[in-house]
Coordinates of C-alpha atoms and ligand atoms in Angstrom, one line a residue:
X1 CA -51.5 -23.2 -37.0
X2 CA -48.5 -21.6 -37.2
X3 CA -47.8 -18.3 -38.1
X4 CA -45.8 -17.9 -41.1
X5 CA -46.7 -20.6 -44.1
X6 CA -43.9 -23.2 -44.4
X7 CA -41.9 -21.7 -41.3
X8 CA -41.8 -22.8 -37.5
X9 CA -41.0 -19.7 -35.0
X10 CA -38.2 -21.8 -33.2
X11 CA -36.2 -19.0 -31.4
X12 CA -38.3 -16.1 -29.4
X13 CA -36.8 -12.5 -29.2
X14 CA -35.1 -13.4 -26.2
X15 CA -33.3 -16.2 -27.0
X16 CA -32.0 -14.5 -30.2
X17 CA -30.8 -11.3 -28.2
X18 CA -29.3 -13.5 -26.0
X19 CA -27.4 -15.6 -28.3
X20 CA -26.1 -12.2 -30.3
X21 CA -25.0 -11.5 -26.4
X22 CA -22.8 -14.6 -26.4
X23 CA -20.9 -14.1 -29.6
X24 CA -20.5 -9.9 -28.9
X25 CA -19.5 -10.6 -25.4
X26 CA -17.1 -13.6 -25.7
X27 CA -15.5 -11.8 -28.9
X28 CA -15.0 -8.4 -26.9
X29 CA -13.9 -10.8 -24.0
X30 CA -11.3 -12.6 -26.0
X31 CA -9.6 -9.7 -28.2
X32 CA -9.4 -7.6 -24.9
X33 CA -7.5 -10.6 -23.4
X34 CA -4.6 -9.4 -25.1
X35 CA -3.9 -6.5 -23.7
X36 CA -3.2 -6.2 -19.6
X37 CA -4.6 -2.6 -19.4
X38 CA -7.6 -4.0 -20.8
X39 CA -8.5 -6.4 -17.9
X40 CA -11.0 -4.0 -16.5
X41 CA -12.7 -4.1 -19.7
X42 CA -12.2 -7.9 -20.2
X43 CA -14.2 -8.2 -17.0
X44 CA -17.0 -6.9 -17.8
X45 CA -17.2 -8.4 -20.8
X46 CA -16.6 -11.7 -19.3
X47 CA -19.5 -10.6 -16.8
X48 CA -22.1 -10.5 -19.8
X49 CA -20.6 -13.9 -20.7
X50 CA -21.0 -15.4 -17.3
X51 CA -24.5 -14.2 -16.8
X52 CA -25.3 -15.5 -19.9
X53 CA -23.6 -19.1 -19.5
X54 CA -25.7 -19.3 -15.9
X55 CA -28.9 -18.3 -17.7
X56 CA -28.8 -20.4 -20.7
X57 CA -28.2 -23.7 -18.6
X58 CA -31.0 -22.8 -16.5
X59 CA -33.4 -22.0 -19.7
X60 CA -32.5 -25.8 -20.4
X61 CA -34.4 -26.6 -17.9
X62 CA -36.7 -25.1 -17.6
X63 CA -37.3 -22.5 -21.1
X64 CA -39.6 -23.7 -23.7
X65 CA -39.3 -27.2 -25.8
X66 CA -36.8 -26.2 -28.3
X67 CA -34.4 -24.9 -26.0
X68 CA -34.8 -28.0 -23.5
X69 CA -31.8 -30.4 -23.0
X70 CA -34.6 -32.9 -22.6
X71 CA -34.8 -32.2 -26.3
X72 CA -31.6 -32.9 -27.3
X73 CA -30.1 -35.4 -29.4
X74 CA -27.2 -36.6 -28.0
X75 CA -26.7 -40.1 -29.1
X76 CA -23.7 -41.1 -30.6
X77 CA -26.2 -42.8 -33.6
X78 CA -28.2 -39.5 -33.6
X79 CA -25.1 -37.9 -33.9
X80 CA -23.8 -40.5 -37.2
X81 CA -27.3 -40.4 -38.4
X82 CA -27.1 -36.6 -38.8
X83 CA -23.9 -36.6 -40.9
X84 CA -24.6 -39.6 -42.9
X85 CA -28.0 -37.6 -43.7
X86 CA -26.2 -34.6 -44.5
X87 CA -23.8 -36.1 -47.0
X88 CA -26.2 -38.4 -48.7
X89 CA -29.1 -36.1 -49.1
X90 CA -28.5 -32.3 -49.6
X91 CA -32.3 -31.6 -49.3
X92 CA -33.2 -33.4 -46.3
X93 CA -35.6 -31.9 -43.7
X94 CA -33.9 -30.2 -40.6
X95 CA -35.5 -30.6 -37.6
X96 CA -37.4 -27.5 -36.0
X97 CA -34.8 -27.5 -32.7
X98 CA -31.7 -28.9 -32.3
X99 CA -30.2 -31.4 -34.5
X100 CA -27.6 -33.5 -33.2
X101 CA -24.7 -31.4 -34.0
X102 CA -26.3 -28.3 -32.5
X103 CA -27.2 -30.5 -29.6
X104 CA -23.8 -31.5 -28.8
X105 CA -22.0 -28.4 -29.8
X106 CA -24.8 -26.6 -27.3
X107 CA -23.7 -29.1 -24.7
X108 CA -20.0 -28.4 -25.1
X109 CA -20.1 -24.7 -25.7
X110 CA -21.7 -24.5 -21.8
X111 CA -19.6 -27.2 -20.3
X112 CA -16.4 -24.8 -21.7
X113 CA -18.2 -21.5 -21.4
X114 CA -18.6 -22.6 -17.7
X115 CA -15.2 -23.9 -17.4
X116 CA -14.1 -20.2 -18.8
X117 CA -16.1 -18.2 -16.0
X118 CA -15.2 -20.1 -13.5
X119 CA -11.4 -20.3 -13.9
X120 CA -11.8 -16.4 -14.7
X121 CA -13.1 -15.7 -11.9
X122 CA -10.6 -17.5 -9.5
X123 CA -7.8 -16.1 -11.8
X124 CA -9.7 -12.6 -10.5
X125 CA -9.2 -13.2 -7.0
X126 CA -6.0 -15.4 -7.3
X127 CA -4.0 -13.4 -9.6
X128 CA -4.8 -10.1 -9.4
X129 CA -6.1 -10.2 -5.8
X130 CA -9.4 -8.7 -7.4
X131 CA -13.1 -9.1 -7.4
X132 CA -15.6 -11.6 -5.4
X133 CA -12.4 -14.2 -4.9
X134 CA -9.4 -11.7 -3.8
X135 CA -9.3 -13.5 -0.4
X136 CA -8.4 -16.3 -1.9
X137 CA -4.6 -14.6 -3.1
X138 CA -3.7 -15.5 0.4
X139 CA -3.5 -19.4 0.0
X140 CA -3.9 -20.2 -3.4
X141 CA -1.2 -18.0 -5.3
X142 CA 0.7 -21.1 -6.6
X143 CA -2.3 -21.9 -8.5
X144 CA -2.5 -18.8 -10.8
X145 CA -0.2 -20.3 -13.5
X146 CA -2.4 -23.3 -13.8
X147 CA -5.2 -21.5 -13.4
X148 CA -4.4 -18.8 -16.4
X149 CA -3.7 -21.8 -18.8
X150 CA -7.2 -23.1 -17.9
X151 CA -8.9 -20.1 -18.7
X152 CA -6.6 -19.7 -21.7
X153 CA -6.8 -22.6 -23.1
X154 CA -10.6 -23.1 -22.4
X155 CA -11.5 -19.9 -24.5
X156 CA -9.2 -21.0 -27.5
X157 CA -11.2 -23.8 -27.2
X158 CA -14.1 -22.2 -27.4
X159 CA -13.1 -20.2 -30.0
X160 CA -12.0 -22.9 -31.8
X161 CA -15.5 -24.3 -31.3
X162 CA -17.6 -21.2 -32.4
X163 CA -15.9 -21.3 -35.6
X164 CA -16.7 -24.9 -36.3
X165 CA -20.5 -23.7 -35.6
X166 CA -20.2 -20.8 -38.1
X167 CA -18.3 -23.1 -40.7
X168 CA -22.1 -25.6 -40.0
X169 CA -24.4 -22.8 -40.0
X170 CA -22.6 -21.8 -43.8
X171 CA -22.5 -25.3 -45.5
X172 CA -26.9 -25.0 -44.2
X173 CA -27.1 -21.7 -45.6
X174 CA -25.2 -22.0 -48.6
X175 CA -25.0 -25.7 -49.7
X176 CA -28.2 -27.1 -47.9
X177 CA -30.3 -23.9 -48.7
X178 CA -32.0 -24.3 -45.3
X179 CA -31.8 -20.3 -44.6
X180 CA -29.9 -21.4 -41.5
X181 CA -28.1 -17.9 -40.8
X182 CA -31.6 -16.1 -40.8
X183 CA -32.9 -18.2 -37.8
X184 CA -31.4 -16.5 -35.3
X185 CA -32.6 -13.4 -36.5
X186 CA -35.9 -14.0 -37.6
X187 CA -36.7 -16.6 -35.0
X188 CA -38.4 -18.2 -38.1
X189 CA -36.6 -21.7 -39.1
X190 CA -37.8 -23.0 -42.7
X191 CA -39.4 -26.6 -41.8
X192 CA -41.8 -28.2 -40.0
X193 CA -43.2 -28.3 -36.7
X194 CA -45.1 -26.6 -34.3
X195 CA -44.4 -22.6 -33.5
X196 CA -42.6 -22.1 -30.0
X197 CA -44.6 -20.1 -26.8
X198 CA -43.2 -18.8 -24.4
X199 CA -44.9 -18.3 -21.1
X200 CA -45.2 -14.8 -19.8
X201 CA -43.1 -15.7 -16.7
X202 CA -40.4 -17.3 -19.1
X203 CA -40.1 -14.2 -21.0
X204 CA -40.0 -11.6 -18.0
X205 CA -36.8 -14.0 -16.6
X206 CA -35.0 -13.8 -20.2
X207 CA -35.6 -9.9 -20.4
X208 CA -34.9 -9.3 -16.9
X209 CA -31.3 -11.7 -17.8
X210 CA -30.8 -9.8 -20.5
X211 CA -30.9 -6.2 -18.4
X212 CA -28.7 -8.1 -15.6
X213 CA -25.8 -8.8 -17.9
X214 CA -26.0 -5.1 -19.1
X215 CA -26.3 -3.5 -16.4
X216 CA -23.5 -5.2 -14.5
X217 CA -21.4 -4.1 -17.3
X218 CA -22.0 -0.6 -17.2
X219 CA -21.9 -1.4 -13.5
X220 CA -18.2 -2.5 -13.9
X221 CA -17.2 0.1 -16.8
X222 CA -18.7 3.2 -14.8
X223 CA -16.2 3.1 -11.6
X224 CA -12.5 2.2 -11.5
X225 CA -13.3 -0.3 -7.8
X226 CA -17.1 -1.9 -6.6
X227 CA -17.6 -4.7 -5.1
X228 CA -17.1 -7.1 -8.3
X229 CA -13.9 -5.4 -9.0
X230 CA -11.9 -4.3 -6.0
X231 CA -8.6 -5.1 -5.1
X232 CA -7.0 -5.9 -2.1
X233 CA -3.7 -4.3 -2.7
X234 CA -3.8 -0.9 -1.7
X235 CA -0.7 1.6 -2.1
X236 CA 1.8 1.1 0.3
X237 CA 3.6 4.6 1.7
X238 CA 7.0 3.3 1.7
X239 CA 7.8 7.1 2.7
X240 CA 6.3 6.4 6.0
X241 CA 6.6 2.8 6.4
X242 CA 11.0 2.7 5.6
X243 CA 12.1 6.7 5.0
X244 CA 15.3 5.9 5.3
X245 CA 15.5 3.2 2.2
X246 CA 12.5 5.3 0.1
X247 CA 14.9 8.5 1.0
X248 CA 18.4 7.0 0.0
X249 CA 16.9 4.8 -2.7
X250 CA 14.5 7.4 -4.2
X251 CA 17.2 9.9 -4.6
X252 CA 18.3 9.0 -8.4
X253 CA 15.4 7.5 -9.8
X254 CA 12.3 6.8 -8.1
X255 CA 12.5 3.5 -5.2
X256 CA 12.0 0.0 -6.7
X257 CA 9.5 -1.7 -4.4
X258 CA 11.2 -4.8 -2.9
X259 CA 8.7 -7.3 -3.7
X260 CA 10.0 -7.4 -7.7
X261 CA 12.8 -9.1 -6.7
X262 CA 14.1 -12.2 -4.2
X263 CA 15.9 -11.9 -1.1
X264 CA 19.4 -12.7 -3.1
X265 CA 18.9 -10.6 -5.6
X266 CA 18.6 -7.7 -3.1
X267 CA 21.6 -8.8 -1.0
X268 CA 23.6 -8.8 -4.6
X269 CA 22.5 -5.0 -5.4
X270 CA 23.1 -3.9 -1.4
X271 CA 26.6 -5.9 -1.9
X272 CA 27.9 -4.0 -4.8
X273 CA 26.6 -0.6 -4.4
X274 CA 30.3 1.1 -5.1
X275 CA 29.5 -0.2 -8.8
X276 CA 26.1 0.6 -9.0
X277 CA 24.7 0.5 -12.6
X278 CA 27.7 2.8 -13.4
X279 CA 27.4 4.8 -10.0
X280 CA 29.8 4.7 -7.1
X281 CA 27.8 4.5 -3.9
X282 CA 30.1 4.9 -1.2
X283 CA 29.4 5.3 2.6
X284 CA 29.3 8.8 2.3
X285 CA 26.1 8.4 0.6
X286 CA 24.6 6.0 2.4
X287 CA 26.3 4.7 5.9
X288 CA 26.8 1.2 6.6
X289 CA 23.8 1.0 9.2
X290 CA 21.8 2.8 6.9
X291 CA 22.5 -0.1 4.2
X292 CA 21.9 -2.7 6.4
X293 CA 18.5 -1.2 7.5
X294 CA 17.4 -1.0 4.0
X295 CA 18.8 -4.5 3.2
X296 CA 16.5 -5.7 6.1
X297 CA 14.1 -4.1 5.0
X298 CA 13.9 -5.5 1.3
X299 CA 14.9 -8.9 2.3
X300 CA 12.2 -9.4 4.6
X301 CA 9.7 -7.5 1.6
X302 CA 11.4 -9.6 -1.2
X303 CA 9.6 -11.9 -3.9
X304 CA 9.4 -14.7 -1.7
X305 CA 7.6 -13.2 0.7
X306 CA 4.6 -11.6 -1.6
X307 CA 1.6 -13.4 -3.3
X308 CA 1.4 -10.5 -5.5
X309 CA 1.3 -11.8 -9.0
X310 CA 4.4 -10.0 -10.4
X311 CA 6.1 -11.7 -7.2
X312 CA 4.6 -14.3 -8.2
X313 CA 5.3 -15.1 -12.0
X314 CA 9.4 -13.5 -11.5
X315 CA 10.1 -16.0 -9.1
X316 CA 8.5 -18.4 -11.0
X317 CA 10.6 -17.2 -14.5
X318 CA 13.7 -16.4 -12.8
X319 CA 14.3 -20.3 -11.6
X320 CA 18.2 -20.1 -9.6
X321 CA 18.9 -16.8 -11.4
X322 CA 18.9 -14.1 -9.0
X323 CA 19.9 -10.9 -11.4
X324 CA 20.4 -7.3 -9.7
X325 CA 17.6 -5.6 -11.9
X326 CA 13.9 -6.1 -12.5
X327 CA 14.5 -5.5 -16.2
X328 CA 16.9 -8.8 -16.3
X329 CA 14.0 -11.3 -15.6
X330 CA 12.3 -12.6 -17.5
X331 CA 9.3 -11.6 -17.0
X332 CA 9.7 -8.2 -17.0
X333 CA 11.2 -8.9 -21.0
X334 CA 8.0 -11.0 -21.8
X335 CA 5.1 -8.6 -20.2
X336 CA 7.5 -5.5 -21.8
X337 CA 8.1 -7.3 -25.4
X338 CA 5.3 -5.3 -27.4
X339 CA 7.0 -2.3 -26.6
X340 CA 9.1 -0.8 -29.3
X341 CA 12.3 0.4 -28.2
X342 CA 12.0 3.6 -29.2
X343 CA 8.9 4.0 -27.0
X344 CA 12.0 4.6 -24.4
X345 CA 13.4 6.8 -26.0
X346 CA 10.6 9.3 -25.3
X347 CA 11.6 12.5 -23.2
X348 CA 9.0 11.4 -20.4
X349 CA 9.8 7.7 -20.4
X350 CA 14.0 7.8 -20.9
X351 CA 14.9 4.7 -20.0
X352 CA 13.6 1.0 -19.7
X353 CA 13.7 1.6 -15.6
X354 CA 12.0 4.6 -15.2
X355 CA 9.2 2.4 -14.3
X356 CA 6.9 5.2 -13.1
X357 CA 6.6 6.7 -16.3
X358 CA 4.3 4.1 -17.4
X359 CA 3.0 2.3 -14.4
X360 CA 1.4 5.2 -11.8
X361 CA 1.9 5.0 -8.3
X362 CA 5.2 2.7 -8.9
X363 CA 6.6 4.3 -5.8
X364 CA 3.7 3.4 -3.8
X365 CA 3.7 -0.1 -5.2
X366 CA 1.3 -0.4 -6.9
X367 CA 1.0 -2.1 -10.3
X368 CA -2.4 -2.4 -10.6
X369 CA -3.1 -3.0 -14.6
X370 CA -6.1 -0.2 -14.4
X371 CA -2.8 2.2 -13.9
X372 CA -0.5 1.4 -16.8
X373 CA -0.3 4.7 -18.6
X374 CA 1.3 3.9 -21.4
X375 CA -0.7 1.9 -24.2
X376 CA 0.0 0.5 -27.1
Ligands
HEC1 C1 23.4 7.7 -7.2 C2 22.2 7.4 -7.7 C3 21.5 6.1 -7.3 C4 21.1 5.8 -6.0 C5 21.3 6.6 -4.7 C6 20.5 4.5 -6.1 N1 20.4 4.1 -7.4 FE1 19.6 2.4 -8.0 N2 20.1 2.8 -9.9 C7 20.8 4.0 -10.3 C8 20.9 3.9 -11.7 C9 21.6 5.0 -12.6 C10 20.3 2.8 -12.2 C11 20.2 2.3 -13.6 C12 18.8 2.4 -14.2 C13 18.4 3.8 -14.4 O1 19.0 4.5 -15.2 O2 17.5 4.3 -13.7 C14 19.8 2.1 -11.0 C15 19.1 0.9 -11.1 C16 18.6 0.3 -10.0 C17 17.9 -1.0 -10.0 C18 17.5 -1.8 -11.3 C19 16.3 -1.3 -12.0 C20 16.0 -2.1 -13.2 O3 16.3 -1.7 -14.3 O4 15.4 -3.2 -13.0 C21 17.5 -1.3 -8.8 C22 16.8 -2.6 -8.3 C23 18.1 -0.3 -7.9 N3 18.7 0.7 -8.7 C24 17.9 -0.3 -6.5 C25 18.5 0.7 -5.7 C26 18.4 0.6 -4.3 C27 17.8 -0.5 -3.5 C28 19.0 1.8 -3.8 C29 19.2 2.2 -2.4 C30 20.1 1.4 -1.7 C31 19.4 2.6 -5.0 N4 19.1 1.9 -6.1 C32 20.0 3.8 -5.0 C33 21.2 5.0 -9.5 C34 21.0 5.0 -8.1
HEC2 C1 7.1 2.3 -21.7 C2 6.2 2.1 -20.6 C3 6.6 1.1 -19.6 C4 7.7 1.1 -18.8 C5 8.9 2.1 -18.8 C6 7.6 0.0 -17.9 N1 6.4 -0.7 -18.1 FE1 5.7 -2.3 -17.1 N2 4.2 -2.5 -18.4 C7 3.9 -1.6 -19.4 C8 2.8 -2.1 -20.2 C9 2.2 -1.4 -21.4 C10 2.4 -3.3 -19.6 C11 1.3 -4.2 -20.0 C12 1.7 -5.2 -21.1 C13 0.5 -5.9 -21.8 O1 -0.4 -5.2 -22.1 O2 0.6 -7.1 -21.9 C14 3.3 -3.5 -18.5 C15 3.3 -4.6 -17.6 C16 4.0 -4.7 -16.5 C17 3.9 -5.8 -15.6 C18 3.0 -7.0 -15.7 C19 1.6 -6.6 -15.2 C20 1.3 -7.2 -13.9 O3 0.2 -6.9 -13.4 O4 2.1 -7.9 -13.3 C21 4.8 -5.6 -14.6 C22 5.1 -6.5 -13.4 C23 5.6 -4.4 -14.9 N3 5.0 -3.9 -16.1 C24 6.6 -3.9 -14.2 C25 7.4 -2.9 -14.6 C26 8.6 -2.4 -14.0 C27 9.1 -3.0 -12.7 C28 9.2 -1.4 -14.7 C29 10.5 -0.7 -14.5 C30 11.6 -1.5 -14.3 C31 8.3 -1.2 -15.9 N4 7.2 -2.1 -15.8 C32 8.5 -0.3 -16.8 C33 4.6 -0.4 -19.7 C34 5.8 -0.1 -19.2

């Protein structure tokens, strides 16, 4: 007998909170994408989103019928059937679980959701030298470009995919009247069939899921560094490391730290320092041994030799250009572009290369995107 006269109870409580977790956590995940200073945030959306993804492919296994892949229609004539149905009659019965489109939009959404977590998470550790994966900056720092268009492109995909399910779910709910939307809210799905159960145990792992994801949020959100989000760059003390170069090249504005730009670059700025961005830099200033100790000292710290991923991605724009400033590359232009030029106007920001304004702990090289200060 079921429950509720002309209704089947198709998705329990936890499958329903669960799937509102999906869309609130990939939506968050996605908008805060856009913004650099946001990656902490983005991360722990995109942990929500990964313990999710894990949980619902195991639920397909072994969760109750409904949710089942066993269930599934996934045969292309299912799948022709379904449409043909859906044109021909608008009052046809829908099935208590998954129809064929939901079937095969289910399958896709995980085989791209997973595609998503697990790129992010090697973009974690490959790009920003963060998280579970940040040993693997070492070795694998050519594969961050890649890598980010994966992840990129995967979650436009998905995107692209979760509207097509919202367009379906609307043509049910307003053109098929099958009261589609209020599924997954009342669990209650108007057709018929028999009323899911879930087993105690079943239940327990969904709510104990559902507690996982948000508490590894809050986990994530509550401290700047734990063991899902620390970083293996730490700030370097130039000061002690090279006083002569962070004395004579912090004296006018605060020291660049060599690994924004390659080895030629470096030898073009130490070659021309009587016309220095304006200033005359003569020997008097900085003796000859003194310059060639510092030009050591940035060659042999240059671009080339970092796997950081502003390293990284200005080598990777520059191409053969080898300009004498960090603000000529082109990265620096596209990360900076949002930025209105009167933002550098400001009285504490003054000028485009007063990079410390904005980024603390510049002078200590670090540009970790938890420490950009200024925001949009
Ligand atoms: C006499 C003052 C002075 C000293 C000393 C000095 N600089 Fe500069 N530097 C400038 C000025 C002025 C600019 C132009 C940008 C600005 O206004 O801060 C500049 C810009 C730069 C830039 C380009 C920043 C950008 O926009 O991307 C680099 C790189 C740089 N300096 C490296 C050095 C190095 C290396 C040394 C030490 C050998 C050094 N500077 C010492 C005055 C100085
Ligand atoms: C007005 C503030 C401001 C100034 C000045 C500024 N930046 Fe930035 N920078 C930002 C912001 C904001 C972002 C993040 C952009 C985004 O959200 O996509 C950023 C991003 C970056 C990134 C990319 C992030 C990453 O992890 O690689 C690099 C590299 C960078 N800045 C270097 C510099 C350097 C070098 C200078 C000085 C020559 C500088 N910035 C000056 C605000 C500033």
């Amino acid at each position: 007998m079921n429950k509720k006269d002309g209704y089947v109870f198709v998705w329990p409580i936890g499958t329903r909170i669960i799937h509102w977790m999906m869309v609130l956590s990939f939506t968050t995940a996605f908008i805060t994408s856009f913004y650099e200073y946001l990656l902490h945030d983005h991360v722990a959306f995109g942990f929500i989103f990964l313990i999710i993804i894990i949980y619902r492919i195991i639920w397909g296994f072994i969760g109750p019928d409904y949710a089942k892949f066993k269930t599934f229609k996934l045969k292309p004539s299912q799948l022709k059937h379904y449409f043909v149905e859906k044109i021909q009659n608008r009052w046809r019965k829908i099935p208590a679980g998954h129809n064929a489109a939901s079937s095969w939009f289910t399958v896709w959404a995980l085989t791209v959701g997973t595609v998503i977590v697990i790129s992010g998470l090697l973009l974690y550790g490959i790009q920003e030298g963060k998280g579970l994966f940040r040993f693997l900056n070492d070795d694998y720092s050519q594969y961050m470009i890649l890598l980010g268009y994966i992840h990129k492109y995967a979650s436009y995909l998905f995107a692209a995919w979760a509207v097509i399910h919202i367009a379906g779910v609307m043509v049910e709910q307003f053109w098929h009247k099958t009261n589609m939307v209020f599924a997954m809210i009342t669990g209650y799905k108007k057709t018929d069939g028999k009323d899911t159960k879930v087993k105690p145990y079943l239940s327990f792992f969904a709510y104990s899921i559902i507690l996982i994801a948000i508490g590894t949020y809050f986990f994530i959100v509550s401290s700047n560094y734990n063991f899902l989000t620390i970083q293996k760059y730490t700030n370097i003390n130039y000061k002690e490391i090279k006083p002569v170069f962070y004395n004579e090249c912090g004296d006018c504005h605060k020291i660049y730290p060599p690994y924004l730009l390659p080895k030629k670059s470096w030898t073009r700025i130490m070659g021309a320092l009587d016309n220095h961005f304006g200033e005359e830099l003569t020997e008097a200033n900085i003796s000859k041994s003194q310059q060639s100790s510092i030009l050591e000292f940035l060659v042999a710290n240059s671009a080339e030799t970092s796997k950081r991923e502003a390293s990284v991605k200005i080598m990777y724009s520059l191409g053969i250009r080898r300009p004498k400033a960090i603000t000529k590359t082109p990265y620096w232009r596209e990360t900076h572009k949002h930025i209105p030029l009167s933002v550098y106007k400001e009285k504490k920001i003054k000028d485009k290369s007063n990079c410390i304004a904005c980024h603390k702990d510049f002078d200590q090289g670090n540009l970790d995107d938890m420490n950009i200060l200024y925001q949009r």
